[in-house]
Structures are given as structure tokens and as C-alpha cells.
mmCIF file of C-alpha atoms in Angstrom:
data_model
loop_
_atom_site.group_PDB
_atom_site.id
_atom_site.type_symbol
_atom_site.label_atom_id
_atom_site.label_comp_id
_atom_site.label_asym_id
_atom_site.label_seq_id
_atom_site.Cartn_x
_atom_site.Cartn_y
_atom_site.Cartn_z
ATOM 1 C CA MET A 244 9.851 -5.658 5.485
ATOM 2 C CA SER A 245 9.405 -2.985 3.320
ATOM 3 C CA ASP A 246 11.423 -3.102 -0.058
ATOM 4 C CA ILE A 247 11.553 0.730 0.178
ATOM 5 C CA MET A 248 14.912 2.098 2.368
ATOM 6 C CA LEU A 249 13.933 5.892 2.061
ATOM 7 C CA LYS A 250 10.869 7.359 1.591
ATOM 8 C CA THR A 251 9.670 11.603 1.223
ATOM 9 C CA GLU A 252 6.218 12.591 1.393
ATOM 10 C CA ASN A 253 5.797 15.935 0.288
ATOM 11 C CA LEU A 254 8.791 17.344 1.955
ATOM 12 C CA GLY A 255 9.829 21.546 1.585
ATOM 13 C CA ILE A 256 12.039 23.907 3.052
ATOM 14 C CA THR A 257 11.374 28.086 3.457
ATOM 15 C CA PHE A 258 14.185 29.973 4.102
ATOM 16 C CA GLY A 259 12.686 33.469 4.921
ATOM 17 C CA GLY A 260 9.548 33.575 2.571
ATOM 18 C CA LEU A 261 12.009 31.375 -0.042
ATOM 19 C CA LYS A 262 10.639 28.030 -0.829
ATOM 20 C CA ALA A 263 14.113 26.228 -1.261
ATOM 21 C CA VAL A 264 12.604 22.924 -1.628
ATOM 22 C CA GLN A 265 8.858 22.112 -2.337
ATOM 23 C CA ASN A 266 7.146 18.352 -2.423
ATOM 24 C CA VAL A 267 9.721 16.643 -3.356
ATOM 25 C CA ASN A 268 8.323 12.707 -3.316
ATOM 26 C CA ILE A 269 10.806 10.182 -3.937
ATOM 27 C CA GLU A 270 10.559 6.364 -2.948
ATOM 28 C CA ILE A 271 14.160 4.685 -2.938
ATOM 29 C CA ARG A 272 14.039 0.736 -2.939
ATOM 30 C CA ARG A 273 16.815 -1.487 -0.396
ATOM 31 C CA ASN A 274 19.502 -1.652 -1.885
ATOM 32 C CA GLN A 275 18.994 0.637 -4.523
ATOM 33 C CA LEU A 276 21.823 3.142 -6.702
ATOM 34 C CA TYR A 277 19.256 6.137 -7.200
ATOM 35 C CA GLY A 278 20.626 9.773 -8.721
ATOM 36 C CA LEU A 279 19.384 13.360 -7.845
ATOM 37 C CA VAL A 280 20.098 15.885 -10.461
ATOM 38 C CA GLY A 281 19.793 18.967 -11.835
ATOM 39 C CA PRO A 282 21.061 22.460 -12.404
ATOM 40 C CA ASN A 283 22.896 24.135 -9.907
ATOM 41 C CA GLY A 284 20.562 26.179 -7.035
ATOM 42 C CA ALA A 285 17.799 23.326 -7.731
ATOM 43 C CA GLY A 286 18.053 22.821 -4.339
ATOM 44 C CA LYS A 287 19.923 18.869 -4.558
ATOM 45 C CA THR A 288 22.167 19.556 -1.207
ATOM 46 C CA THR A 289 19.348 21.155 0.325
ATOM 47 C CA VAL A 290 17.771 17.740 0.221
ATOM 48 C CA PHE A 291 20.615 16.305 1.602
ATOM 49 C CA ASN A 292 20.959 18.778 4.498
ATOM 50 C CA ILE A 293 17.169 17.897 5.087
ATOM 51 C CA LEU A 294 17.743 14.021 5.555
ATOM 52 C CA THR A 295 20.702 14.673 7.252
ATOM 53 C CA GLY A 296 19.338 16.703 10.060
ATOM 54 C CA VAL A 297 21.258 20.101 9.091
ATOM 55 C CA TYR A 298 18.001 21.546 8.566
ATOM 56 C CA GLN A 299 14.480 20.520 9.371
ATOM 57 C CA PRO A 300 11.803 20.569 6.856
ATOM 58 C CA THR A 301 9.549 23.337 7.035
ATOM 59 C CA TYR A 302 6.960 21.154 6.011
ATOM 60 C CA GLY A 303 6.349 17.168 4.839
ATOM 61 C CA SER A 304 8.175 14.255 6.477
ATOM 62 C CA PHE A 305 10.844 11.516 5.569
ATOM 63 C CA TYR A 306 10.955 7.954 6.672
ATOM 64 C CA LEU A 307 14.501 5.478 6.771
ATOM 65 C CA ASP A 308 13.011 1.991 7.099
ATOM 66 C CA GLY A 309 9.730 2.981 8.295
ATOM 67 C CA GLU A 310 10.583 4.984 10.612
ATOM 68 C CA CYS A 311 10.127 8.904 10.319
ATOM 69 C CA LEU A 312 12.964 11.173 11.392
ATOM 70 C CA ASN A 313 11.469 14.603 11.140
ATOM 71 C CA GLY A 314 12.783 16.565 14.051
ATOM 72 C CA LYS A 315 15.752 14.284 14.543
ATOM 73 C CA SER A 316 19.572 15.627 15.136
ATOM 74 C CA GLN A 317 22.206 14.951 12.970
ATOM 75 C CA GLU A 318 23.690 12.424 15.332
ATOM 76 C CA THR A 319 20.535 10.663 15.695
ATOM 77 C CA ILE A 320 19.891 10.284 12.091
ATOM 78 C CA ASN A 321 23.711 9.042 11.976
ATOM 79 C CA HIS A 322 23.307 6.696 14.421
ATOM 80 C CA LYS A 323 19.885 5.495 12.620
ATOM 81 C CA GLY A 324 22.025 4.950 9.581
ATOM 82 C CA ILE A 325 22.281 7.783 7.190
ATOM 83 C CA ALA A 326 25.903 8.935 6.528
ATOM 84 C CA ARG A 327 26.522 11.200 3.526
ATOM 85 C CA THR A 328 30.012 12.994 1.988
ATOM 86 C CA PHE A 329 29.700 16.344 1.651
ATOM 87 C CA GLN A 330 30.707 18.486 -1.958
ATOM 88 C CA ASN A 331 33.439 19.979 -0.494
ATOM 89 C CA ILE A 332 35.947 17.509 1.137
ATOM 90 C CA ARG A 333 36.044 17.820 4.891
ATOM 91 C CA LEU A 334 37.948 15.722 5.830
ATOM 92 C CA PHE A 335 40.466 15.402 9.510
ATOM 93 C CA SER A 336 43.116 16.951 6.831
ATOM 94 C CA ASN A 337 45.743 16.893 9.922
ATOM 95 C CA MET A 338 45.079 13.226 11.476
ATOM 96 C CA SER A 339 46.285 10.177 9.232
ATOM 97 C CA VAL A 340 44.428 8.214 6.573
ATOM 98 C CA ILE A 341 43.473 5.343 8.979
ATOM 99 C CA ARG A 342 42.497 7.746 11.667
ATOM 100 C CA ASN A 343 40.010 9.337 9.381
ATOM 101 C CA VAL A 344 38.253 6.226 9.047
ATOM 102 C CA MET A 345 38.905 5.157 12.795
ATOM 103 C CA VAL A 346 36.721 8.432 13.466
ATOM 104 C CA GLY A 347 34.265 6.949 11.068
ATOM 105 C CA LEU A 348 34.329 3.326 13.014
ATOM 106 C CA SER A 349 34.205 4.520 16.698
ATOM 107 C CA ASN A 350 30.409 5.372 16.010
ATOM 108 C CA GLN A 351 29.594 1.701 16.223
ATOM 109 C CA PRO A 352 29.305 0.007 19.818
ATOM 110 C CA GLU A 353 31.549 -3.188 19.304
ATOM 111 C CA PHE A 354 34.738 -0.690 19.630
ATOM 112 C CA ARG A 355 33.516 2.048 22.370
ATOM 113 C CA CYS A 356 35.694 1.672 25.400
ATOM 114 C CA SER A 357 34.669 3.499 28.335
ATOM 115 C CA PRO A 358 36.492 6.601 29.516
ATOM 116 C CA PHE A 359 37.978 5.082 32.451
ATOM 117 C CA THR A 360 39.286 2.378 30.069
ATOM 118 C CA SER A 361 40.990 4.854 27.574
ATOM 119 C CA MET A 362 42.344 7.015 29.998
ATOM 120 C CA PHE A 363 43.708 4.174 32.007
ATOM 121 C CA ARG A 364 45.046 2.289 29.018
ATOM 122 C CA LEU A 365 43.447 -0.528 30.282
ATOM 123 C CA PRO A 366 43.895 -4.392 27.657
ATOM 124 C CA ARG A 367 40.004 -3.320 26.282
ATOM 125 C CA HIS A 368 41.447 -0.328 25.151
ATOM 126 C CA PHE A 369 44.708 -1.905 23.336
ATOM 127 C CA ASN A 370 43.004 -4.600 21.865
ATOM 128 C CA THR A 371 40.081 -2.346 20.787
ATOM 129 C CA GLU A 372 42.690 0.082 18.825
ATOM 130 C CA VAL A 373 43.824 -3.399 17.519
ATOM 131 C CA ARG A 374 40.108 -4.626 16.111
ATOM 132 C CA MET A 375 39.735 -0.736 14.905
ATOM 133 C CA ARG A 376 43.136 -0.796 12.590
ATOM 134 C CA GLU A 377 42.306 -4.031 10.926
ATOM 135 C CA ARG A 378 39.083 -3.257 9.886
ATOM 136 C CA ALA A 379 39.585 0.194 8.805
ATOM 137 C CA LYS A 380 42.453 -1.686 6.618
ATOM 138 C CA GLU A 381 39.723 -3.575 5.307
ATOM 139 C CA ILE A 382 37.836 -0.772 4.302
ATOM 140 C CA LEU A 383 41.069 1.101 3.208
ATOM 141 C CA ARG A 384 41.180 -1.496 0.656
ATOM 142 C CA ILE A 385 38.592 -1.408 -1.159
ATOM 143 C CA PHE A 386 39.217 2.107 -2.086
ATOM 144 C CA GLY A 387 43.025 1.235 -2.823
ATOM 145 C CA LEU A 388 44.272 3.350 0.012
ATOM 146 C CA GLU A 389 45.609 0.656 2.227
ATOM 147 C CA GLU A 390 49.127 1.924 1.448
ATOM 148 C CA GLU A 391 48.576 5.596 2.178
ATOM 149 C CA ARG A 392 46.965 4.720 5.366
ATOM 150 C CA ASN A 393 49.621 6.451 7.547
ATOM 151 C CA ASN A 394 50.510 9.311 5.426
ATOM 152 C CA LEU A 395 48.338 12.373 6.445
ATOM 153 C CA ALA A 396 45.265 13.228 4.802
ATOM 154 C CA CYS A 397 45.785 16.631 3.361
ATOM 155 C CA ASN A 398 48.814 15.097 1.355
ATOM 156 C CA LEU A 399 46.533 13.020 -0.451
ATOM 157 C CA PRO A 400 45.703 14.003 -4.146
ATOM 158 C CA TYR A 401 42.461 15.435 -4.465
ATOM 159 C CA GLY A 402 40.561 12.224 -6.009
ATOM 160 C CA LYS A 403 41.982 10.073 -3.213
ATOM 161 C CA GLN A 404 40.578 12.661 -0.923
ATOM 162 C CA ARG A 405 37.298 11.731 -2.541
ATOM 163 C CA LYS A 406 37.732 8.206 -1.902
ATOM 164 C CA LEU A 407 38.612 8.867 1.612
ATOM 165 C CA GLU A 408 35.680 10.719 2.606
ATOM 166 C CA ILE A 409 33.353 8.295 1.163
ATOM 167 C CA ALA A 410 35.511 5.300 3.531
ATOM 168 C CA ARG A 411 34.970 7.654 6.221
ATOM 169 C CA ALA A 412 31.455 7.668 5.516
ATOM 170 C CA LEU A 413 31.135 3.770 5.001
ATOM 171 C CA ALA A 414 32.801 2.904 8.547
ATOM 172 C CA THR A 415 29.738 4.746 10.135
ATOM 173 C CA ASN A 416 28.147 1.393 8.804
ATOM 174 C CA PRO A 417 25.255 2.713 7.548
ATOM 175 C CA LYS A 418 21.576 1.673 5.577
ATOM 176 C CA LEU A 419 21.587 4.327 3.011
ATOM 177 C CA LEU A 420 25.020 6.246 1.713
ATOM 178 C CA LEU A 421 24.229 10.135 0.604
ATOM 179 C CA LEU A 422 26.905 10.735 -1.786
ATOM 180 C CA ASP A 423 27.614 15.028 -2.914
ATOM 181 C CA GLU A 424 29.083 15.106 -6.427
ATOM 182 C CA PRO A 425 31.785 12.193 -5.402
ATOM 183 C CA ALA A 426 32.848 12.428 -8.963
ATOM 184 C CA ALA A 427 33.604 16.190 -8.723
ATOM 185 C CA GLY A 428 37.350 17.340 -9.783
ATOM 186 C CA MET A 429 38.143 13.574 -11.167
ATOM 187 C CA ASN A 430 39.809 12.376 -14.106
ATOM 188 C CA PRO A 431 38.005 9.772 -16.706
ATOM 189 C CA ASN A 432 40.422 7.476 -15.559
ATOM 190 C CA GLU A 433 39.494 8.108 -11.831
ATOM 191 C CA THR A 434 35.638 8.599 -11.934
ATOM 192 C CA ALA A 435 35.740 4.849 -13.730
ATOM 193 C CA ASP A 436 37.420 3.475 -11.118
ATOM 194 C CA LEU A 437 34.950 4.793 -8.466
ATOM 195 C CA MET A 438 32.080 4.101 -10.352
ATOM 196 C CA ASP A 439 33.294 0.398 -9.869
ATOM 197 C CA ILE A 440 34.086 0.904 -5.835
ATOM 198 C CA ILE A 441 30.363 2.705 -5.411
ATOM 199 C CA ARG A 442 28.983 -0.830 -7.010
ATOM 200 C CA ARG A 443 30.910 -2.915 -4.969
ATOM 201 C CA ILE A 444 30.363 -1.048 -1.682
ATOM 202 C CA ARG A 445 26.503 -1.499 -2.467
ATOM 203 C CA ASP A 446 26.873 -5.119 -3.182
ATOM 204 C CA GLU A 447 29.215 -6.196 -0.099
ATOM 205 C CA TYR A 448 27.521 -4.356 2.514
ATOM 206 C CA ASP A 449 24.156 -4.070 1.354
ATOM 207 C CA LEU A 450 23.947 -1.161 0.820
ATOM 208 C CA THR A 451 20.754 1.515 -0.452
ATOM 209 C CA ILE A 452 23.022 4.731 -2.015
ATOM 210 C CA LEU A 453 21.486 8.218 -3.379
ATOM 211 C CA LEU A 454 24.042 10.734 -4.893
ATOM 212 C CA ILE A 455 24.418 13.606 -6.374
ATOM 213 C CA GLU A 456 25.854 14.252 -9.832
ATOM 214 C CA HIS A 457 26.462 16.966 -12.699
ATOM 215 C CA ASP A 458 28.141 14.598 -14.651
ATOM 216 C CA MET A 459 25.390 12.475 -16.568
ATOM 217 C CA LYS A 460 27.207 9.541 -18.487
ATOM 218 C CA PHE A 461 28.418 8.945 -14.479
ATOM 219 C CA VAL A 462 24.780 9.024 -13.758
ATOM 220 C CA SER A 463 23.709 7.161 -16.298
ATOM 221 C CA GLY A 464 26.383 4.358 -15.608
ATOM 222 C CA LEU A 465 25.445 4.029 -12.094
ATOM 223 C CA CYS A 466 21.595 5.093 -11.509
ATOM 224 C CA ASP A 467 18.623 2.827 -12.978
ATOM 225 C CA GLU A 468 16.461 5.844 -11.419
ATOM 226 C CA ILE A 469 16.900 8.899 -10.726
ATOM 227 C CA THR A 470 14.786 11.972 -9.662
ATOM 228 C CA VAL A 471 15.650 15.734 -11.396
ATOM 229 C CA LEU A 472 15.277 18.713 -9.271
ATOM 230 C CA ASN A 473 14.469 22.045 -10.687
ATOM 231 C CA PHE A 474 14.326 25.563 -8.778
ATOM 232 C CA GLY A 475 13.365 23.379 -5.581
ATOM 233 C CA THR A 476 10.625 20.865 -7.582
ATOM 234 C CA VAL A 477 10.567 17.918 -9.113
ATOM 235 C CA LEU A 478 10.686 18.098 -12.852
ATOM 236 C CA ALA A 479 10.999 14.732 -13.959
ATOM 237 C CA GLN A 480 11.670 11.315 -11.933
ATOM 238 C CA GLY A 481 11.659 7.669 -13.278
ATOM 239 C CA ASP A 482 14.168 5.449 -15.296
ATOM 240 C CA THR A 483 17.628 7.342 -15.555
ATOM 241 C CA LYS A 484 17.160 7.332 -19.612
ATOM 242 C CA THR A 485 13.641 8.391 -19.908
ATOM 243 C CA ALA A 486 13.973 11.294 -17.302
ATOM 244 C CA LEU A 487 17.212 12.455 -19.008
ATOM 245 C CA ASN A 488 15.516 12.831 -22.079
ATOM 246 C CA ASP A 489 12.587 14.638 -21.277
ATOM 247 C CA PRO A 490 12.226 17.735 -23.021
ATOM 248 C CA GLU A 491 11.504 19.781 -19.903
ATOM 249 C CA VAL A 492 14.777 18.426 -18.021
ATOM 250 C CA ILE A 493 16.493 19.131 -21.424
ATOM 251 C CA LYS A 494 15.271 22.475 -21.066
ATOM 252 C CA ALA A 495 16.213 22.946 -17.692
ATOM 253 C CA TYR A 496 19.904 21.899 -18.400
ATOM 254 C CA ILE A 497 20.493 24.202 -21.380
ATOM 255 C CA GLY A 498 18.252 26.708 -21.766
ATOM 256 C CA GLY A 499 15.687 27.574 -24.420
#
């Protein structure tokens, strides 16, 4: 088995002649915490959209655990093992906290029921529901959200909504978890707590995690390697401290 979980080869996409992302080459090892950083408009979320099937690459390829996923649908890519969160929180706001996580769990074969079983409320339907609720509570416990489980998602404070979105993504049982600015809008205490949670789920669930983040302290505290994008191209790559201290990276962030 290869040690590489995610690999991109000359990955790129154009929109009406505009090269939004070009020649991105990344290798992320199994169980690694990896950062994708860069100024606003650098192409980071566009890369996430390619990796999750929202966009199809114009050229280049990407591989999950050695399998090329070019041309696959969002649903297929999720079933293959890639889950994500978004810059702008996308929860089922009028559903309970636990139901949001159960939506993620419904992706897994062990919790599926036939339409006939569910329609006629057969015992298997209720047994599956009980098991899903217990599994959802286990996941919520990791994020400190178990006591909030029956509240509506829209009534959670912002920081807890961020955590719930990660919990729902985790419920799909991914190999690779993509986190798009997970600490955005959090206060320092919430950010420190989130760092601990990300480390914990990486270890307990044997996950590989790729994250976008503007908080460089957060990135430095979590990621051993990063790729820095600027105007859709790779500006620097490698261990976090060296890459962030690259003169071209500093120039891209502060101008000059």
C-alpha cells in the first residue's frame, strides 16, 4: 500500500480563458495534516472544488489512495472517501444538531434501509435509527456538542456551528477530510480547542486532513507541511516554517 493518500499532477482549471489554477502538484501522505494557504483569490477553494467534483479539471489529474478521480461526480467522490466543509457554513439549519450528523451517517452501508423497510416502519428501521443516534452521539461527544444534540442547528453559536459542520463531514467516514477555513470567526479559546479536536480525530479515525486557513498560527500549530498558492500557481511548498518564511511568500502576503 502506498503511503500517499492524495496526489495531484499538473492540476489546473480555466474559466473562459482565465487560468484560475494551473500546474498544482501536491502529495499528501496518509494520516498527515497538510495546509493549503495563500492570499485571498489565490485559488485554494477552487482546488477544493476540483477535489470534490464541483468542478472538473481542465487538465491534469488527481488521485485518492492511488485511484484517479477525474470526471467523477460529487456523490461518487464522497463515497470514495473525500468529505469537506465550506467557507460559509452549510448546515441543515432547521434540523436538530443530532439529525445533521445522522444525515452524514446515512451515507454508510451499515445504516441503510430499503424504502420498503422505512415506508412501513418495520423493526429494522427502528433498530437502525437507534444505532445511528448512538453513533451520532459518539461523534458529537468529541466536539463537545452532545448536550446540544436536540437543539436546532441554527440556534448554536457560530463556533459550535463550525464544529457541527466538521462533525457531519466526519460522519461520512472519509479517508481524506478537507477543511475550508475551519477556524474562521472563532475566538482564541475556540481556535485552540479546535486544534486539539482536529488532532484527535486525525489520530482516532486514522484520517488524512487537508485544510485551508488564513490564521498562520493555526496552520503552524497543526501542519507539518504546506503548499502556498498565489494567483493559482504554487509559490512555495514543503515544511511549514520554511515555506512561510520564503521571501516570495512574505511578499505575496504583505506586498512589496
